[in-house]
Amino acid sequence: MSLNDLDERIVHALAEDARRSYADIGAEVGLSAPAVKRRVDRLLATGAITGFTVRVDPAALGWETEAFVEIYCRHKTSPEAIKRGLERYPEVAAASTVTGEADAVVQIYAEDVRHFERVLERIAGEPFVERTKSVLVLSPLLRRYGAGAPA
Amino acid sequence: MSLNDLDERIVHALAEDARRSYADIGAEVGLSAPAVKRRVDRLLATGAITGFTVRVDPAALGWETEAFVEIYCRHKTSPEAIKRGLERYPEVAAASTVTGEADAVVQIYAEDVRHFERVLERIAGEPFVERTKSVLVLSPLLRRYGAGAPA
DNA sequence: AGTGAAATGCCCGCCGT
DNA sequence: ACGGCGGGCATTTCACT
């Protein structure tokens, strides 16, 4: 599914500030407020926009530690099994199966390094996990929409 | 900075659906609409909430290919230089400096693998980049926006 | 365009110090 | 007594038909 250029500009405007009024966005892209609303409704219906959220500063909420964990699974572990195993952890912000040696990459937010260590131990103890390899985030440089909890 | 339990519940509600009315959220957490607004305003002022945005499905927007790229820099490259170098690419969704062998991890969205290849070549050609190592995302398993509940 | 709902600003009252 | 915080009301702006 390919999107209109107008749709793209609307999505971009909403991604920057989802609280802008339809009239305001319309003035920018050259449409009336109702026309913008119709397009946004269509974007919601087709799934291009899946919802509205807040950008949260994890550090301000006490989630000071961020990490990427590569997971190496035992053979014959389905992506669904990995998903089911990981979604029980509130600390897991994102997870994807990937190419390369590892089977999945998991993005984790924890309160501090000690908290992260506990979570990692529990994940490493999951029956489908063979071994893990983690890197800790030192400082977030860039965070745009679509990439987990932005700073 | 530590947040109130009430604030946390409000943030959680907004993270799930930022379009809920203050009255609705207030009914859930036991406050009036103006009281909720005051706390949200305070969260915005203190930086705990950094803005309102839309959840976007990259695939629906035509960004079918996602990848994680580890960047190995030449010595003495500052995080700011990496940031400046990367933020010119609209395909870069997130970037962080990390521990371990690589200097930074970059999350990239591209229209297809060919597009990703072009972007990767350009990034690899940046003066501060020594070499790169990429993994392509096969399927996104989990994607949460906003932070989960504390453990 | 018109209607209705939600956000916003204001004032008051409560409870803490 | 004073300051922070929540409740209720009035106004206005925006969403929706």
Short mmCIF file of C-alpha atoms (C1' of nucleotides) in Angstrom, two decimals:
data_model
loop_
_atom_site.label_atom_id
_atom_site.label_comp_id
_atom_site.label_asym_id
_atom_site.label_seq_id
_atom_site.Cartn_x
_atom_site.Cartn_y
_atom_site.Cartn_z
CA MET A 1 0.00 0.00 0.00
CA SER A 2 1.44 3.32 -1.06
CA LEU A 3 0.48 6.58 0.53
CA ASN A 4 -0.32 9.88 -0.95
CA ASP A 5 2.16 12.70 -0.56
CA LEU A 6 -0.52 14.57 1.34
CA ASP A 7 -1.00 11.65 3.69
CA GLU A 8 2.68 11.52 4.31
CA ARG A 9 2.82 15.18 5.27
CA ILE A 10 -0.14 14.71 7.58
CA VAL A 11 1.48 11.72 9.26
CA HIS A 12 4.68 13.70 9.60
CA ALA A 13 2.86 16.62 11.20
CA LEU A 14 1.10 14.30 13.63
CA ALA A 15 4.30 12.46 14.43
CA GLU A 16 5.86 15.73 15.51
CA ASP A 17 2.85 16.88 17.49
CA ALA A 18 -0.26 14.75 17.62
CA ARG A 19 -2.14 17.48 19.46
CA ARG A 20 -2.19 19.93 16.60
CA SER A 21 -5.70 20.69 15.44
CA TYR A 22 -6.97 19.48 12.09
CA ALA A 23 -7.39 23.08 10.98
CA ASP A 24 -3.78 23.82 11.84
CA ILE A 25 -2.48 20.83 9.92
CA GLY A 26 -4.83 21.65 7.08
CA ALA A 27 -3.37 25.13 6.80
CA GLU A 28 0.07 23.58 6.43
CA VAL A 29 -0.78 21.00 3.81
CA GLY A 30 -3.46 22.99 1.99
CA LEU A 31 -6.65 21.25 3.08
CA SER A 32 -9.67 22.06 5.17
CA ALA A 33 -9.99 20.67 8.66
CA PRO A 34 -12.66 18.10 7.77
CA ALA A 35 -10.60 16.94 4.82
CA VAL A 36 -7.65 16.34 7.12
CA LYS A 37 -9.86 14.44 9.54
CA ARG A 38 -11.16 12.22 6.76
CA ARG A 39 -7.61 11.34 5.78
CA VAL A 40 -6.57 10.68 9.36
CA ASP A 41 -9.61 8.45 9.82
CA ARG A 42 -8.65 6.56 6.69
CA LEU A 43 -5.07 6.22 7.90
CA LEU A 44 -6.40 4.80 11.15
CA ALA A 45 -8.75 2.43 9.34
CA THR A 46 -6.04 1.10 7.04
CA GLY A 47 -3.61 0.69 9.90
CA ALA A 48 -1.02 3.19 8.72
CA ILE A 49 -1.60 5.03 11.99
CA THR A 50 -2.12 2.52 14.79
CA GLY A 51 -2.81 4.89 17.64
CA PHE A 52 -1.89 7.96 19.60
CA THR A 53 0.68 8.03 22.37
CA VAL A 54 2.95 10.23 24.40
CA ARG A 55 6.67 10.51 23.97
CA VAL A 56 8.11 9.62 27.35
CA ASP A 57 11.54 10.33 28.74
CA PRO A 58 12.46 6.97 30.25
CA ALA A 59 15.03 8.58 32.53
CA ALA A 60 12.42 10.94 33.99
CA LEU A 61 10.29 7.94 34.80
CA GLY A 62 13.17 6.25 36.54
CA TRP A 63 14.13 3.95 33.66
CA GLU A 64 17.75 4.98 33.50
CA THR A 65 19.18 1.90 31.83
CA GLU A 66 18.61 0.85 28.24
CA ALA A 67 20.09 -2.17 26.53
CA PHE A 68 20.00 -4.24 23.38
CA VAL A 69 20.07 -7.98 23.93
CA GLU A 70 20.75 -10.48 21.19
CA ILE A 71 19.04 -13.78 21.87
CA TYR A 72 20.31 -17.08 20.54
CA CYS A 73 17.61 -19.73 20.64
CA ARG A 74 17.55 -23.48 20.59
CA HIS A 75 16.70 -24.88 17.22
CA LYS A 76 13.08 -25.04 16.22
CA THR A 77 11.95 -22.13 18.36
CA SER A 78 9.16 -20.33 16.54
CA PRO A 79 8.94 -16.54 16.48
CA GLU A 80 5.58 -16.89 18.22
CA ALA A 81 7.17 -18.78 21.08
CA ILE A 82 9.80 -16.07 21.45
CA LYS A 83 7.10 -13.44 21.44
CA ARG A 84 5.03 -15.23 24.05
CA GLY A 85 8.09 -15.70 26.21
CA LEU A 86 9.14 -12.07 26.06
CA GLU A 87 5.88 -10.19 26.25
CA ARG A 88 5.51 -11.13 29.91
CA TYR A 89 8.40 -8.83 30.74
CA PRO A 90 7.30 -5.23 31.13
CA GLU A 91 10.94 -4.23 30.71
CA VAL A 92 10.93 -5.44 27.10
CA ALA A 93 10.18 -2.44 24.89
CA ALA A 94 10.72 -4.08 21.53
CA ALA A 95 11.71 -7.42 20.06
CA SER A 96 12.34 -8.60 16.51
CA THR A 97 13.65 -11.70 14.84
CA VAL A 98 16.72 -10.89 12.78
CA THR A 99 19.14 -12.21 10.23
CA GLY A 100 22.67 -13.12 11.25
CA GLU A 101 23.86 -15.32 14.05
CA ALA A 102 21.38 -14.20 16.67
CA ASP A 103 17.73 -15.14 16.40
CA ALA A 104 16.23 -12.05 17.95
CA VAL A 105 17.15 -8.57 19.13
CA VAL A 106 15.40 -7.28 22.23
CA GLN A 107 15.34 -3.73 23.48
CA ILE A 108 15.06 -3.44 27.24
CA TYR A 109 14.47 -0.58 29.66
CA ALA A 110 15.36 -1.09 33.29
CA GLU A 111 15.56 1.14 36.33
CA ASP A 112 19.28 0.65 36.74
CA VAL A 113 22.03 -1.75 35.81
CA ARG A 114 21.19 -4.03 38.71
CA HIS A 115 17.60 -4.23 37.60
CA PHE A 116 18.74 -4.96 34.08
CA GLU A 117 20.97 -7.74 35.34
CA ARG A 118 18.03 -9.41 37.07
CA VAL A 119 15.87 -9.17 33.96
CA LEU A 120 18.64 -10.52 31.79
CA GLU A 121 19.13 -13.46 34.10
CA ARG A 122 15.45 -14.31 33.96
CA ILE A 123 15.36 -14.01 30.17
CA ALA A 124 18.51 -16.09 29.84
CA GLY A 125 16.76 -18.70 31.96
CA GLU A 126 13.83 -19.03 29.58
CA PRO A 127 13.66 -22.54 28.16
CA PHE A 128 13.98 -21.40 24.56
CA VAL A 129 17.04 -19.24 25.18
CA GLU A 130 20.41 -20.76 24.48
CA ARG A 131 22.54 -17.72 25.25
CA THR A 132 22.41 -13.96 25.12
CA LYS A 133 24.71 -11.11 24.24
CA SER A 134 24.00 -7.61 25.49
CA VAL A 135 25.19 -4.12 24.87
CA LEU A 136 24.25 -1.29 27.19
CA VAL A 137 23.20 2.04 25.77
CA LEU A 138 25.52 4.83 26.84
CA SER A 139 23.59 7.79 25.49
CA PRO A 140 20.62 8.01 23.15
CA LEU A 141 21.66 10.25 20.27
CA LEU A 142 18.54 10.26 18.18
CA ARG A 143 15.02 9.04 18.64
CA ARG A 144 12.34 9.47 16.03
CA TYR A 145 8.87 8.05 15.86
CA GLY A 146 8.53 4.32 15.64
CA ALA A 147 11.54 3.47 17.71
CA GLY A 148 10.41 2.73 21.19
CA ALA A 149 10.18 5.22 24.02
CA PRO A 150 11.77 8.41 22.75
CA ALA A 151 13.82 10.71 24.90
CA MET B 1 13.39 12.69 39.70
CA SER B 2 10.83 10.26 41.00
CA LEU B 3 7.22 10.31 39.93
CA ASN B 4 4.08 9.98 41.91
CA ASP B 5 2.07 6.81 41.60
CA LEU B 6 -0.78 8.91 40.24
CA ASP B 7 1.49 10.44 37.62
CA GLU B 8 2.65 7.02 36.59
CA ARG B 9 -0.89 5.79 36.06
CA ILE B 10 -1.70 8.89 34.03
CA VAL B 11 1.38 8.43 31.86
CA HIS B 12 0.48 4.80 31.37
CA ALA B 13 -3.05 5.68 30.31
CA LEU B 14 -1.76 8.27 27.86
CA ALA B 15 0.85 5.88 26.51
CA GLU B 16 -1.90 3.45 25.61
CA ASP B 17 -4.16 6.09 24.13
CA ALA B 18 -3.18 9.73 24.17
CA ARG B 19 -6.58 10.75 22.85
CA ARG B 20 -8.50 9.75 25.95
CA SER B 21 -10.16 12.71 27.58
CA TYR B 22 -8.90 14.06 30.89
CA ALA B 23 -12.30 13.26 32.40
CA ASP B 24 -12.00 9.66 31.26
CA ILE B 25 -8.50 9.27 32.68
CA GLY B 26 -9.59 11.05 35.82
CA ALA B 27 -12.38 8.54 36.32
CA GLU B 28 -9.81 5.76 36.12
CA VAL B 29 -7.26 7.22 38.52
CA GLY B 30 -9.68 9.00 40.83
CA LEU B 31 -9.20 12.64 39.89
CA SER B 32 -11.20 15.37 38.20
CA ALA B 33 -10.45 16.39 34.63
CA PRO B 34 -8.72 19.66 35.58
CA ALA B 35 -6.61 17.86 38.14
CA VAL B 36 -5.45 15.41 35.48
CA LYS B 37 -4.65 18.26 33.13
CA ARG B 38 -2.61 20.02 35.79
CA ARG B 39 -0.53 16.90 36.32
CA VAL B 40 -0.08 16.37 32.59
CA ASP B 41 1.02 19.99 32.23
CA ARG B 42 3.48 19.47 35.03
CA LEU B 43 4.79 16.28 33.41
CA LEU B 44 5.28 18.23 30.19
CA ALA B 45 7.03 21.07 32.01
CA THR B 46 9.40 18.75 33.85
CA GLY B 47 10.15 16.78 30.71
CA ALA B 48 8.76 13.43 31.84
CA ILE B 49 6.41 13.66 28.87
CA THR B 50 8.20 15.18 25.91
CA GLY B 51 5.32 15.37 23.48
CA PHE B 52 2.38 13.73 21.79
CA THR B 53 2.79 11.59 18.72
CA VAL B 54 1.21 8.89 16.60
CA ARG B 55 2.08 5.22 16.49
CA VAL B 56 2.92 4.50 12.89
CA ASP B 57 3.06 1.19 11.10
CA PRO B 58 6.22 1.53 9.01
CA ALA B 59 5.13 -1.20 6.63
CA ALA B 60 1.85 0.57 5.89
CA LEU B 61 3.83 3.67 5.02
CA GLY B 62 5.92 1.67 2.59
CA TRP B 63 8.92 1.24 4.87
CA GLU B 64 9.09 -2.50 4.61
CA THR B 65 12.70 -3.00 5.60
CA GLU B 66 14.08 -2.51 9.07
CA ALA B 67 17.65 -3.02 10.19
CA PHE B 68 20.02 -2.57 13.08
CA VAL B 69 23.44 -1.28 12.13
CA GLU B 70 26.41 -1.30 14.44
CA ILE B 71 28.83 1.50 13.67
CA TYR B 72 32.52 1.33 14.42
CA CYS B 73 34.05 4.79 14.43
CA ARG B 74 37.52 6.14 14.06
CA HIS B 75 39.09 7.05 17.36
CA LYS B 76 38.19 10.36 18.91
CA THR B 77 34.78 10.64 17.29
CA SER B 78 32.47 12.42 19.70
CA PRO B 79 28.88 11.29 20.20
CA GLU B 80 27.81 14.72 18.98
CA ALA B 81 29.66 14.20 15.72
CA ILE B 82 27.94 10.86 15.24
CA LYS B 83 24.60 12.45 15.96
CA ARG B 84 25.20 15.29 13.53
CA GLY B 85 26.31 12.84 10.88
CA LEU B 86 23.31 10.58 11.26
CA GLU B 87 20.44 12.97 11.77
CA ARG B 88 20.64 14.04 8.15
CA TYR B 89 19.33 10.62 7.13
CA PRO B 90 15.57 10.43 7.33
CA GLU B 91 15.91 6.66 7.28
CA VAL B 92 17.58 6.70 10.69
CA ALA B 93 14.89 6.12 13.32
CA ALA B 94 17.12 5.83 16.35
CA ALA B 95 20.77 5.92 17.28
CA SER B 96 22.61 5.36 20.54
CA THR B 97 26.18 5.04 21.66
CA VAL B 98 26.73 1.69 23.28
CA THR B 99 29.18 -0.39 25.28
CA GLY B 100 31.02 -3.23 23.62
CA GLU B 101 33.03 -3.27 20.46
CA ALA B 102 30.78 -1.10 18.37
CA ASP B 103 30.50 2.61 19.09
CA ALA B 104 26.88 3.09 18.14
CA VAL B 105 23.77 1.16 17.23
CA VAL B 106 21.54 2.67 14.59
CA GLN B 107 18.01 1.61 13.76
CA ILE B 108 17.09 2.17 10.13
CA TYR B 109 13.84 1.99 8.18
CA ALA B 110 14.03 1.72 4.39
CA GLU B 111 11.53 1.09 1.65
CA ASP B 112 13.14 -2.16 0.61
CA VAL B 113 16.43 -3.98 0.82
CA ARG B 114 17.82 -2.11 -2.16
CA HIS B 115 17.01 1.20 -0.53
CA PHE B 116 18.61 0.01 2.68
CA GLU B 117 21.73 -0.97 0.78
CA ARG B 118 22.05 2.53 -0.64
CA VAL B 119 21.60 4.14 2.76
CA LEU B 120 24.10 1.79 4.33
CA GLU B 121 26.66 2.61 1.66
CA ARG B 122 26.25 6.30 2.27
CA ILE B 123 26.54 5.90 6.03
CA ALA B 124 29.55 3.65 5.65
CA GLY B 125 31.07 6.41 3.55
CA GLU B 126 30.77 9.00 6.31
CA PRO B 127 34.21 10.23 7.34
CA PHE B 128 33.80 9.17 10.96
CA VAL B 129 32.72 5.61 10.12
CA GLU B 130 35.38 2.94 10.12
CA ARG B 131 33.13 0.00 9.37
CA THR B 132 29.60 -1.23 9.94
CA LYS B 133 27.84 -4.47 10.76
CA SER B 134 24.14 -4.90 10.02
CA VAL B 135 21.37 -7.27 10.83
CA LEU B 136 18.07 -7.13 9.00
CA VAL B 137 14.84 -7.46 10.93
CA LEU B 138 12.83 -10.47 9.81
CA SER B 139 9.64 -9.83 11.74
CA PRO B 140 8.84 -7.40 14.53
CA LEU B 141 7.52 -9.45 17.44
CA LEU B 142 6.80 -6.77 19.97
CA ARG B 143 6.64 -3.03 19.91
CA ARG B 144 5.65 -1.01 22.91
CA TYR B 145 5.59 2.72 23.04
CA GLY B 146 5.86 4.63 26.23
CA ALA B 147 7.34 2.78 29.14
CA GLY B 148 5.98 -0.32 30.74
CA ALA B 149 4.98 -0.55 34.36
CA PRO B 150 7.80 -0.73 36.88
CA ALA B 151 8.57 -4.10 38.39
"C1'" DA C 1 -22.51 26.04 9.50
"C1'" DG C 2 -24.25 24.37 13.93
"C1'" DT C 3 -24.14 21.41 17.75
"C1'" DG C 4 -22.02 19.22 21.45
"C1'" DA C 5 -18.12 17.84 23.95
"C1'" DA C 6 -13.70 18.56 25.63
"C1'" DA C 7 -9.93 21.55 27.04
"C1'" DT C 8 -8.62 25.55 29.57
"C1'" DG C 9 -8.50 29.24 33.04
"C1'" DC C 10 -10.37 30.86 37.38
"C1'" DC C 11 -11.79 30.80 42.06
"C1'" DC C 12 -12.70 28.40 46.05
"C1'" DG C 13 -12.03 25.00 49.81
"C1'" DC C 14 -9.19 21.48 52.01
"C1'" DC C 15 -5.15 19.82 54.28
"C1'" DG C 16 -0.40 20.06 55.04
"C1'" DT C 17 3.29 22.73 57.19
"C1'" DA D 1 -1.24 31.82 58.23
"C1'" DC D 2 0.41 30.10 53.95
"C1'" DG D 3 1.29 27.14 50.04
"C1'" DG D 4 0.19 23.09 47.39
"C1'" DC D 5 -3.43 20.48 45.39
"C1'" DG D 6 -7.95 19.02 43.98
"C1'" DG D 7 -12.92 20.20 42.79
"C1'" DG D 8 -16.38 22.79 40.30
"C1'" DC D 9 -17.81 26.23 37.11
"C1'" DA D 10 -17.61 29.28 32.92
"C1'" DT D 11 -15.55 30.20 28.70
"C1'" DT D 12 -13.71 29.02 24.43
"C1'" DT D 13 -11.96 26.12 21.12
"C1'" DC D 14 -12.21 22.16 18.59
"C1'" DA D 15 -14.28 17.85 16.82
"C1'" DC D 16 -18.03 15.90 14.45
"C1'" DT D 17 -22.44 15.78 11.59
#
